[in-house]
């Protein structure tokens, strides 16, 4: 779940991509989601991957709760059991309950930690107890996280497990 994605990107030539837009046609540009998809299924990575992509981030850089809920419902109906969410924001009760229900149905949610630093309050959906926190090293040309970063960003405040997440650093 992220911005729009360019399925014709050369790095994704070996992947099958099923995509759906939940923004009403106002999805943000394709750079970020395309870069993340390339990190997952690009050359030398997962071969013959089938990625499900849900565009929920609008051109203004925000994602509505209803768009996120429709996206997670579509992914669930499609049989997806591992969902990466490339966004972070303040607590939302509807998102909490909806994503908890998805987790109860067997969906693992890996969510971005946010970019607000170690003293920031928890960001969601990564802050939910049932979510896995995806972290990345915030350096140019750096794509995979390190366990020590969890402490630097205050992940001790976050209830779910910590995973290293593919990240398109510097791409929006």
Tab-separated table of C-alpha atoms in Angstrom:
chain	number	residue	atom	x	y	z
A	1	UNK	CA	0.000	0.000	0.000
A	2	UNK	CA	1.709	3.178	-1.178
A	3	UNK	CA	1.726	5.702	-4.005
A	4	UNK	CA	0.981	4.835	-7.628
A	5	UNK	CA	3.317	2.320	-9.300
A	6	UNK	CA	4.786	2.089	-12.797
A	7	UNK	CA	4.369	-1.574	-13.825
A	8	UNK	CA	6.338	-0.877	-17.040
A	9	UNK	CA	9.484	-0.046	-15.068
A	10	UNK	CA	12.394	-2.063	-16.544
A	11	UNK	CA	13.316	-3.392	-13.100
A	12	UNK	CA	9.933	-5.071	-12.778
A	13	UNK	CA	10.016	-6.910	-16.103
A	14	UNK	CA	10.058	-10.331	-14.409
A	15	UNK	CA	7.242	-9.626	-11.957
A	16	UNK	CA	3.510	-10.002	-12.324
A	17	UNK	CA	1.773	-6.961	-10.861
A	18	UNK	CA	-1.888	-6.698	-9.953
A	19	UNK	CA	-2.661	-3.089	-9.125
A	20	UNK	CA	-5.677	-1.114	-7.972
A	21	UNK	CA	-6.140	2.605	-7.341
A	22	UNK	CA	-8.040	3.600	-4.190
A	23	UNK	CA	-7.418	7.337	-4.526
A	24	UNK	CA	-10.153	8.095	-7.028
A	25	UNK	CA	-7.592	8.734	-9.747
A	26	UNK	CA	-5.446	11.214	-7.828
A	27	UNK	CA	-2.600	8.909	-6.775
A	28	UNK	CA	0.802	10.387	-6.018
A	29	UNK	CA	3.562	9.919	-8.598
A	30	UNK	CA	5.028	6.473	-9.156
A	31	UNK	CA	8.609	6.948	-7.959
A	32	UNK	CA	8.306	5.641	-4.388
A	33	UNK	CA	6.113	2.575	-4.919
A	34	UNK	CA	8.031	1.628	-8.056
A	35	UNK	CA	11.341	1.810	-6.184
A	36	UNK	CA	10.005	-0.327	-3.305
A	37	UNK	CA	8.577	-2.893	-5.757
A	38	UNK	CA	11.934	-2.981	-7.540
A	39	UNK	CA	13.681	-3.669	-4.225
A	40	UNK	CA	11.371	-6.631	-3.679
A	41	UNK	CA	11.119	-8.110	-7.172
A	42	UNK	CA	13.788	-6.404	-9.268
A	43	UNK	CA	16.750	-8.132	-10.920
A	44	UNK	CA	18.523	-10.527	-8.567
A	45	UNK	CA	15.690	-10.547	-6.049
A	46	UNK	CA	12.433	-12.516	-5.878
A	47	UNK	CA	11.997	-14.271	-9.205
A	48	UNK	CA	8.616	-14.667	-10.842
A	49	UNK	CA	7.042	-12.662	-8.024
A	50	UNK	CA	3.377	-11.697	-8.069
A	51	UNK	CA	2.997	-8.334	-6.359
A	52	UNK	CA	-0.334	-6.839	-5.377
A	53	UNK	CA	-0.170	-3.072	-5.326
A	54	UNK	CA	-2.750	-0.749	-3.783
A	55	UNK	CA	-2.372	2.966	-4.514
A	56	UNK	CA	-3.792	4.777	-1.486
A	57	UNK	CA	-1.549	7.846	-1.228
A	58	UNK	CA	-3.006	10.791	-3.104
A	59	UNK	CA	-1.205	13.469	-5.077
A	60	UNK	CA	-1.236	15.662	-1.951
A	61	UNK	CA	0.830	13.044	-0.089
A	62	UNK	CA	-1.971	11.905	2.210
A	63	UNK	CA	-3.987	8.703	2.466
A	64	UNK	CA	-7.581	8.676	3.662
A	65	UNK	CA	-8.646	6.079	6.218
A	66	UNK	CA	-11.445	4.905	3.915
A	67	UNK	CA	-8.936	4.409	1.068
A	68	UNK	CA	-6.651	2.421	3.380
A	69	UNK	CA	-9.524	0.260	4.623
A	70	UNK	CA	-10.707	-0.455	1.069
A	71	UNK	CA	-7.115	-1.304	0.079
A	72	UNK	CA	-6.592	-3.761	2.938
A	73	UNK	CA	-10.003	-5.361	2.232
A	74	UNK	CA	-9.083	-5.822	-1.451
A	75	UNK	CA	-5.713	-7.327	-0.550
A	76	UNK	CA	-7.411	-9.687	1.911
A	77	UNK	CA	-10.009	-10.738	-0.685
A	78	UNK	CA	-7.133	-11.332	-3.129
A	79	UNK	CA	-5.466	-13.755	-0.720
A	80	UNK	CA	-2.509	-11.512	0.161
A	81	UNK	CA	-1.074	-12.385	3.581
A	82	UNK	CA	1.959	-10.073	3.776
A	83	UNK	CA	1.297	-6.358	3.328
A	84	UNK	CA	3.904	-3.591	3.269
A	85	UNK	CA	2.512	-0.147	4.072
A	86	UNK	CA	4.737	2.750	3.031
A	87	UNK	CA	3.174	5.447	5.173
A	88	UNK	CA	2.974	6.575	8.788
A	89	UNK	CA	0.707	8.954	10.655
A	90	UNK	CA	-1.058	9.704	13.931
A	91	UNK	CA	-3.244	7.197	15.762
A	92	UNK	CA	-6.645	6.539	14.213
A	93	UNK	CA	-9.218	4.322	15.940
A	94	UNK	CA	-10.900	3.187	12.699
A	95	UNK	CA	-7.540	2.207	11.203
A	96	UNK	CA	-6.622	0.430	14.447
A	97	UNK	CA	-9.799	-1.677	14.452
A	98	UNK	CA	-9.754	-2.360	10.713
A	99	UNK	CA	-6.111	-3.380	10.574
A	100	UNK	CA	-6.509	-5.443	13.776
A	101	UNK	CA	-9.337	-7.347	12.068
A	102	UNK	CA	-7.059	-7.937	9.053
A	103	UNK	CA	-4.298	-9.196	11.347
A	104	UNK	CA	-6.813	-11.485	13.073
A	105	UNK	CA	-7.597	-12.964	9.632
A	106	UNK	CA	-3.905	-13.831	9.144
A	107	UNK	CA	-2.504	-10.766	7.378
A	108	UNK	CA	0.968	-9.691	8.514
A	109	UNK	CA	1.321	-5.925	8.279
A	110	UNK	CA	4.812	-4.444	7.901
A	111	UNK	CA	4.545	-0.699	8.300
A	112	UNK	CA	6.932	2.233	7.952
A	113	UNK	CA	8.228	3.769	11.167
A	114	UNK	CA	7.980	7.324	9.877
A	115	UNK	CA	10.658	9.958	9.473
A	116	UNK	CA	10.165	12.014	12.628
A	117	UNK	CA	13.173	10.834	14.640
A	118	UNK	CA	13.728	8.942	17.843
A	119	UNK	CA	11.915	11.335	20.178
A	120	UNK	CA	8.720	11.407	18.138
A	121	UNK	CA	5.599	9.660	19.378
A	122	UNK	CA	4.766	6.305	17.781
A	123	UNK	CA	3.512	6.493	14.198
A	124	UNK	CA	0.755	4.278	12.882
A	125	UNK	CA	0.050	1.666	11.637
A	126	UNK	CA	3.577	0.630	12.797
A	127	UNK	CA	2.652	1.598	16.370
A	128	UNK	CA	-0.177	-0.921	16.607
A	129	UNK	CA	0.656	-3.981	18.729
A	130	UNK	CA	-0.204	-6.349	15.874
A	131	UNK	CA	1.919	-4.596	13.227
A	132	UNK	CA	5.522	-5.349	12.381
A	133	UNK	CA	7.694	-2.241	12.348
A	134	UNK	CA	9.678	-1.766	9.166
A	135	UNK	CA	12.806	0.316	9.599
A	136	UNK	CA	15.457	1.537	7.224
A	137	UNK	CA	18.747	3.342	7.555
A	138	UNK	CA	18.061	6.982	6.614
A	139	UNK	CA	21.132	7.419	4.441
A	140	UNK	CA	21.391	8.098	0.751
A	141	UNK	CA	21.953	4.869	-1.216
A	142	UNK	CA	21.036	2.730	1.818
A	143	UNK	CA	18.159	0.297	1.367
A	144	UNK	CA	18.029	-2.117	4.302
A	145	UNK	CA	17.607	-1.466	8.005
A	146	UNK	CA	19.796	-2.476	10.901
A	147	UNK	CA	18.637	-3.704	14.329
A	148	UNK	CA	20.376	-0.874	16.178
A	149	UNK	CA	18.211	1.648	14.337
A	150	UNK	CA	15.195	0.494	16.336
A	151	UNK	CA	16.651	2.155	19.420
A	152	UNK	CA	17.611	5.290	17.539
A	153	UNK	CA	14.067	5.888	16.348
A	154	UNK	CA	12.402	5.010	19.629
A	155	UNK	CA	11.052	1.646	18.509
A	156	UNK	CA	11.058	0.605	22.155
A	157	UNK	CA	7.760	2.522	22.389
A	158	UNK	CA	6.223	0.332	19.690
A	159	UNK	CA	4.510	-2.922	20.595
A	160	UNK	CA	4.912	-5.113	17.513
A	161	UNK	CA	8.002	-6.952	16.294
A	162	UNK	CA	10.764	-5.131	14.454
A	163	UNK	CA	11.764	-6.188	10.940
A	164	UNK	CA	14.109	-4.741	8.402
A	165	UNK	CA	12.083	-3.315	5.520
A	166	UNK	CA	12.979	-2.531	1.953
A	167	UNK	CA	13.076	1.233	1.671
A	168	UNK	CA	13.362	3.611	-1.224
A	169	UNK	CA	15.399	6.199	0.656
A	170	UNK	CA	15.108	9.680	-0.796
A	171	UNK	CA	12.371	8.705	-3.242
A	172	UNK	CA	8.956	10.335	-2.969
